[in-house]
Coordinates of C-alpha atoms and ligand atoms in Angstrom, one line a residue:
M940 CA -0.2 -0.1 0.0
S941 CA 1.2 3.2 -1.0
A942 CA 0.3 6.2 1.3
D943 CA -1.9 9.0 -0.7
C944 CA -2.7 6.6 -3.5
L945 CA -6.1 6.7 -4.4
F946 CA -6.4 3.3 -5.7
C947 CA -4.6 1.8 -3.0
K948 CA -7.2 3.4 -0.5
I949 CA -10.1 2.0 -2.8
I950 CA -8.5 -1.5 -2.6
A951 CA -8.3 -1.4 1.2
G952 CA -11.9 -0.3 1.4
E953 CA -11.2 3.4 2.6
I954 CA -12.9 4.8 -0.3
P955 CA -16.1 3.2 -1.5
S956 CA -16.2 1.5 -4.9
T957 CA -18.6 -0.8 -6.9
E958 CA -16.7 -4.3 -7.2
V959 CA -17.2 -6.2 -10.5
Y960 CA -14.4 -8.7 -9.8
S961 CA -11.9 -9.5 -7.1
D962 CA -9.3 -12.2 -6.6
D963 CA -5.9 -12.6 -4.7
A964 CA -3.9 -10.4 -7.0
V965 CA -6.3 -7.9 -8.4
Y966 CA -9.4 -5.8 -7.6
A967 CA -11.9 -4.6 -10.4
F968 CA -14.5 -1.7 -9.9
R969 CA -16.6 0.5 -11.9
D970 CA -15.2 3.8 -13.1
I971 CA -16.8 6.9 -11.3
N972 CA -16.8 8.8 -14.7
P973 CA -17.6 6.0 -17.2
Q974 CA -16.7 6.7 -20.8
A975 CA -18.8 3.8 -22.2
R976 CA -21.8 1.9 -21.0
V977 CA -19.3 -0.8 -19.5
H978 CA -16.4 1.0 -17.8
V979 CA -14.5 -1.0 -15.3
L980 CA -10.8 -0.5 -13.9
V981 CA -8.8 -3.4 -13.1
V982 CA -6.0 -2.7 -10.6
P983 CA -3.4 -5.1 -9.0
R984 CA -3.5 -5.1 -5.4
E985 CA 0.0 -4.4 -5.1
H986 CA 1.1 -0.8 -5.8
H987 CA 2.9 -0.2 -9.1
E988 CA 2.9 3.2 -10.6
D989 CA 2.0 2.5 -14.2
A990 CA 1.8 -0.4 -16.8
E991 CA 5.5 0.0 -17.7
A992 CA 6.3 -0.8 -13.9
L993 CA 3.8 -3.5 -13.9
A994 CA 5.6 -4.9 -17.0
G995 CA 8.3 -5.7 -14.8
N996 CA 5.9 -8.3 -12.9
P997 CA 4.9 -10.5 -15.9
G998 CA 2.8 -12.9 -13.6
L999 CA 1.0 -10.0 -12.1
L1000 CA 0.5 -8.2 -15.4
S1001 CA -1.0 -11.5 -16.8
S1002 CA -3.3 -11.7 -13.8
V1003 CA -4.6 -8.3 -14.5
L1004 CA -5.1 -9.1 -18.4
K1005 CA -7.0 -12.4 -17.2
A1006 CA -9.0 -10.5 -14.7
G1007 CA -9.9 -7.9 -17.5
A1008 CA -11.1 -10.8 -19.7
E1009 CA -13.4 -12.0 -16.9
V1010 CA -14.7 -8.7 -16.3
A1011 CA -15.7 -8.5 -20.1
R1012 CA -17.4 -12.0 -19.6
V1013 CA -19.4 -11.2 -16.3
E1014 CA -20.3 -7.6 -18.0
G1015 CA -21.6 -9.6 -21.1
V1016 CA -19.6 -7.8 -23.6
R1017 CA -17.1 -10.7 -24.6
E1018 CA -19.1 -11.5 -27.9
S1019 CA -19.9 -8.0 -28.6
G1020 CA -16.5 -6.7 -28.2
F1021 CA -14.4 -4.5 -25.7
R1022 CA -11.3 -2.4 -25.3
F1023 CA -8.4 -2.9 -23.0
V1024 CA -6.5 0.6 -22.3
F1025 CA -3.6 1.5 -20.2
N1026 CA -2.8 5.2 -20.1
T1027 CA 0.6 6.1 -19.3
G1028 CA 2.1 9.7 -19.1
D1029 CA 0.7 12.9 -19.7
D1030 CA 0.1 12.8 -23.5
A1031 CA -2.4 9.7 -22.6
C1032 CA -4.0 12.1 -19.8
R1033 CA -3.3 9.5 -17.2
T1034 CA -4.5 10.8 -13.8
V1035 CA -4.2 8.1 -11.1
F1036 CA -0.4 6.8 -10.4
H1037 CA -1.4 3.2 -9.6
A1038 CA -1.5 0.7 -12.7
H1039 CA -4.8 0.3 -14.0
L1040 CA -6.5 -1.5 -16.9
H1041 CA -9.6 0.1 -18.4
V1042 CA -12.2 -2.3 -19.7
L1043 CA -14.4 -0.3 -22.0
G1044 CA -17.5 -1.8 -24.0
G1045 CA -21.1 -2.1 -24.0
E1046 CA -21.8 -0.2 -27.3
Q1047 CA -20.0 0.9 -30.3
L1048 CA -16.7 2.7 -29.4
S1049 CA -15.5 5.5 -31.5
G1050 CA -12.0 5.3 -32.9
F1051 CA -9.2 6.4 -30.5
G1052 CA -6.2 8.7 -30.7
R1053 CA -6.2 12.4 -31.3
Ligands
5GP281 P1 -6.5 7.4 -16.1 O1 -6.9 8.6 -16.6 O2 -5.5 7.6 -14.8 O3 -6.0 6.4 -17.3 O4 -7.9 6.7 -15.4 C1 -8.1 7.1 -14.1 C2 -9.6 6.5 -13.9 O5 -10.0 6.6 -12.7 C3 -10.5 7.6 -14.7 O6 -11.3 7.1 -15.7 C4 -11.4 8.3 -13.6 O7 -12.8 8.5 -13.8 C5 -11.5 7.1 -12.4 N1 -11.3 7.4 -10.9 C6 -10.9 8.8 -10.4 N2 -11.2 8.9 -9.2 C7 -12.2 7.6 -8.9 C8 -12.7 7.3 -7.9 O8 -12.6 7.9 -6.8 N3 -13.3 6.1 -8.0 C9 -13.7 5.4 -9.2 N4 -14.3 4.5 -9.0 N5 -13.1 5.8 -10.3 C10 -12.2 6.9 -10.1
ZN282 ZN1 -1.7 2.5 -5.2

């Protein structure tokens, strides 16, 4: 746990969230400001600053991706399609410094980029 980290506080239950999936390695919850009908954040329970740092722990990265796939299944978007996003750095508008996978779907998504 990292002091002053929003997602560490959410994982610890100090800040309320709506759980979608949970296991020993990860916690998944609804984004407070959804950008699609389905918008869930999958976070490793262990604090890592961003996806690049998470890549140093391939087992944990794999757990995050597997949990994302499970989220897509339980949210009913596995067949219709979904998007995995890791924002890293300022140009990607990353705002929370605890690695998180966005799972987006449930409707036709727009193209991404600029
Ligand atoms: P980023 O921009 O860093 O990739 O994504 C951070 C995400 O966290 C944003 O989509 C934002 O809406 C979400 N978020 C920020 N604060 C909270 C919160 O307190 N609760 C929840 N559930 N989501 C949050
Ligand atoms: Zn954290």
